[in-house]
């Protein structure tokens, strides 16, 4: 990820949700939109798509607990949700606990997503991505630009 250039990710496209964390976003995923505690970035910058990257921050000291809380908060009433075993990802700047999930919407479209959490000074920095299964392999780079490029002061 160290070879980013201005045509891929520019310095003004960092999430400002947090005073101490920067989340790079690919230019074609900007601008971001606020949704409660989340900053949401949609593919092609079109709000409302089911293909997105979300970032947020919560007070926490255990990444697994944050993942569990988010799964309950967003999927407790979704009978289609399936999760892969929680794991650890050693990124360029941070170590992330994560879970990959699979869901279906009301039309039967299948989606894959991931919730990544890293901790720093009592804060959990969260990156959530989601995309249709039909497009997930083409979008992995966009997701990992944000995950690997996250810097925390």
Tab-separated table of C-alpha atoms in Angstrom:
chain	number	residue	atom	x	y	z
A	1	UNK	CA	0.000	0.000	0.000
A	2	UNK	CA	3.029	2.237	0.265
A	3	UNK	CA	2.867	2.977	-3.480
A	4	UNK	CA	-0.371	5.000	-3.365
A	5	UNK	CA	-0.359	7.972	-5.654
A	6	UNK	CA	-2.588	10.993	-6.016
A	7	UNK	CA	-4.657	9.213	-8.670
A	8	UNK	CA	-5.544	6.427	-6.225
A	9	UNK	CA	-5.815	8.017	-2.798
A	10	UNK	CA	-5.160	11.641	-2.034
A	11	UNK	CA	-4.283	13.061	1.364
A	12	UNK	CA	-7.514	15.034	1.558
A	13	UNK	CA	-9.567	11.825	1.440
A	14	UNK	CA	-9.044	10.714	4.994
A	15	UNK	CA	-11.900	10.195	7.382
A	16	UNK	CA	-11.955	12.890	10.054
A	17	UNK	CA	-14.280	10.989	12.357
A	18	UNK	CA	-11.521	10.742	14.954
A	19	UNK	CA	-8.857	13.119	16.240
A	20	UNK	CA	-6.229	10.389	16.358
A	21	UNK	CA	-7.013	8.047	13.440
A	22	UNK	CA	-6.813	8.554	9.694
A	23	UNK	CA	-8.635	6.238	7.299
A	24	UNK	CA	-7.688	6.633	3.618
A	25	UNK	CA	-10.514	6.278	1.114
A	26	UNK	CA	-10.122	5.747	-2.624
A	27	UNK	CA	-11.093	8.852	-4.575
A	28	UNK	CA	-14.010	7.215	-6.365
A	29	UNK	CA	-15.543	6.224	-2.990
A	30	UNK	CA	-15.766	9.847	-1.811
A	31	UNK	CA	-17.434	11.868	-0.482
A	32	UNK	CA	-18.383	10.233	2.787
A	33	UNK	CA	-21.760	10.480	4.473
A	34	UNK	CA	-22.583	10.599	8.158
A	35	UNK	CA	-24.897	7.927	9.574
A	36	UNK	CA	-25.079	8.246	13.351
A	37	UNK	CA	-21.664	7.329	14.748
A	38	UNK	CA	-20.481	6.094	11.359
A	39	UNK	CA	-18.843	7.721	8.377
A	40	UNK	CA	-19.965	5.744	5.327
A	41	UNK	CA	-18.239	5.696	1.938
A	42	UNK	CA	-20.079	4.213	-1.020
A	43	UNK	CA	-18.672	2.821	-4.225
A	44	UNK	CA	-18.721	5.585	-6.839
A	45	UNK	CA	-19.760	8.028	-4.084
A	46	UNK	CA	-23.456	7.139	-4.507
A	47	UNK	CA	-25.230	7.231	-1.146
A	48	UNK	CA	-27.528	4.330	-0.287
A	49	UNK	CA	-25.701	1.535	-2.092
A	50	UNK	CA	-25.230	-1.825	-0.366
A	51	UNK	CA	-21.556	-1.618	-1.317
A	52	UNK	CA	-19.731	0.495	1.236
A	53	UNK	CA	-16.950	1.073	3.725
A	54	UNK	CA	-17.924	2.385	7.154
A	55	UNK	CA	-15.620	3.706	9.861
A	56	UNK	CA	-16.324	4.542	13.468
A	57	UNK	CA	-14.697	4.693	16.876
A	58	UNK	CA	-15.947	3.387	20.233
A	59	UNK	CA	-14.562	3.360	23.745
A	60	UNK	CA	-13.438	-0.221	24.338
A	61	UNK	CA	-10.559	-2.360	25.481
A	62	UNK	CA	-11.471	-5.674	23.821
A	63	UNK	CA	-11.767	-5.998	20.041
A	64	UNK	CA	-13.665	-9.298	20.206
A	65	UNK	CA	-16.300	-7.702	22.412
A	66	UNK	CA	-16.723	-4.849	19.925
A	67	UNK	CA	-17.174	-7.306	17.053
A	68	UNK	CA	-19.690	-9.297	19.087
A	69	UNK	CA	-21.607	-6.151	20.055
A	70	UNK	CA	-21.773	-4.977	16.434
A	71	UNK	CA	-22.941	-8.380	15.225
A	72	UNK	CA	-25.747	-8.341	17.792
A	73	UNK	CA	-26.614	-4.699	17.110
A	74	UNK	CA	-26.888	-5.112	13.342
A	75	UNK	CA	-27.713	-8.786	12.771
A	76	UNK	CA	-29.615	-10.100	15.795
A	77	UNK	CA	-32.845	-10.237	13.741
A	78	UNK	CA	-31.273	-11.444	10.481
A	79	UNK	CA	-31.795	-15.191	10.004
A	80	UNK	CA	-29.540	-15.179	6.913
A	81	UNK	CA	-26.346	-14.106	8.663
A	82	UNK	CA	-23.475	-16.589	8.713
A	83	UNK	CA	-20.052	-15.830	10.102
A	84	UNK	CA	-16.626	-17.260	9.557
A	85	UNK	CA	-14.421	-17.811	12.619
A	86	UNK	CA	-12.990	-14.611	14.071
A	87	UNK	CA	-9.329	-14.108	13.218
A	88	UNK	CA	-6.401	-11.680	13.343
A	89	UNK	CA	-5.076	-9.631	10.436
A	90	UNK	CA	-1.605	-8.118	10.700
A	91	UNK	CA	-1.883	-4.971	8.592
A	92	UNK	CA	0.776	-2.530	7.532
A	93	UNK	CA	0.178	-0.205	10.488
A	94	UNK	CA	-2.086	-2.085	12.910
A	95	UNK	CA	-3.161	-5.490	14.095
A	96	UNK	CA	-6.879	-6.069	13.548
A	97	UNK	CA	-9.320	-8.572	14.971
A	98	UNK	CA	-11.960	-9.313	12.375
A	99	UNK	CA	-14.926	-11.395	11.354
A	100	UNK	CA	-16.184	-12.076	7.840
A	101	UNK	CA	-19.948	-12.395	7.480
A	102	UNK	CA	-22.370	-13.466	4.768
A	103	UNK	CA	-25.953	-12.192	4.488
A	104	UNK	CA	-28.816	-11.997	2.009
A	105	UNK	CA	-31.132	-9.081	1.431
A	106	UNK	CA	-34.882	-9.339	0.906
A	107	UNK	CA	-34.394	-9.975	-2.834
A	108	UNK	CA	-32.020	-12.875	-2.191
A	109	UNK	CA	-28.864	-10.996	-3.196
A	110	UNK	CA	-25.921	-12.426	-1.267
A	111	UNK	CA	-23.399	-10.092	0.369
A	112	UNK	CA	-20.049	-10.604	2.028
A	113	UNK	CA	-18.734	-8.190	4.607
A	114	UNK	CA	-16.095	-7.780	7.239
A	115	UNK	CA	-15.797	-5.992	10.545
A	116	UNK	CA	-12.210	-5.079	11.475
A	117	UNK	CA	-11.316	-3.677	14.896
A	118	UNK	CA	-8.013	-2.373	16.236
A	119	UNK	CA	-7.439	-0.878	19.680
A	120	UNK	CA	-5.444	2.137	20.811
A	121	UNK	CA	-5.573	4.051	24.106
A	122	UNK	CA	-8.970	2.686	25.147
A	123	UNK	CA	-10.539	3.281	21.737
A	124	UNK	CA	-11.719	0.692	19.254
A	125	UNK	CA	-11.273	1.840	15.669
A	126	UNK	CA	-13.716	-0.030	13.456
A	127	UNK	CA	-13.777	-0.532	9.699
A	128	UNK	CA	-16.794	-2.305	8.211
A	129	UNK	CA	-17.054	-3.234	4.556
A	130	UNK	CA	-19.786	-4.918	2.584
A	131	UNK	CA	-20.374	-5.785	-1.075
A	132	UNK	CA	-22.416	-8.184	-3.173
A	133	UNK	CA	-20.777	-11.585	-3.556
A	134	UNK	CA	-20.730	-10.993	-7.318
A	135	UNK	CA	-18.396	-7.994	-6.862
A	136	UNK	CA	-16.423	-8.776	-3.710
A	137	UNK	CA	-13.256	-10.002	-5.457
A	138	UNK	CA	-13.025	-6.792	-7.519
A	139	UNK	CA	-13.463	-4.599	-4.423
A	140	UNK	CA	-11.031	-6.191	-1.984
A	141	UNK	CA	-8.320	-3.671	-2.936
A	142	UNK	CA	-10.574	-0.733	-2.037
A	143	UNK	CA	-11.287	-2.251	1.360
A	144	UNK	CA	-7.650	-2.978	2.138
A	145	UNK	CA	-6.511	0.508	1.118
A	146	UNK	CA	-8.585	1.700	4.072
A	147	UNK	CA	-7.607	-1.091	6.472
A	148	UNK	CA	-3.869	-1.125	5.708
A	149	UNK	CA	-3.627	2.635	5.395
A	150	UNK	CA	-5.254	3.404	8.743
A	151	UNK	CA	-2.836	5.308	10.936
A	152	UNK	CA	-3.423	6.032	14.609
A	153	UNK	CA	-1.459	8.696	16.468
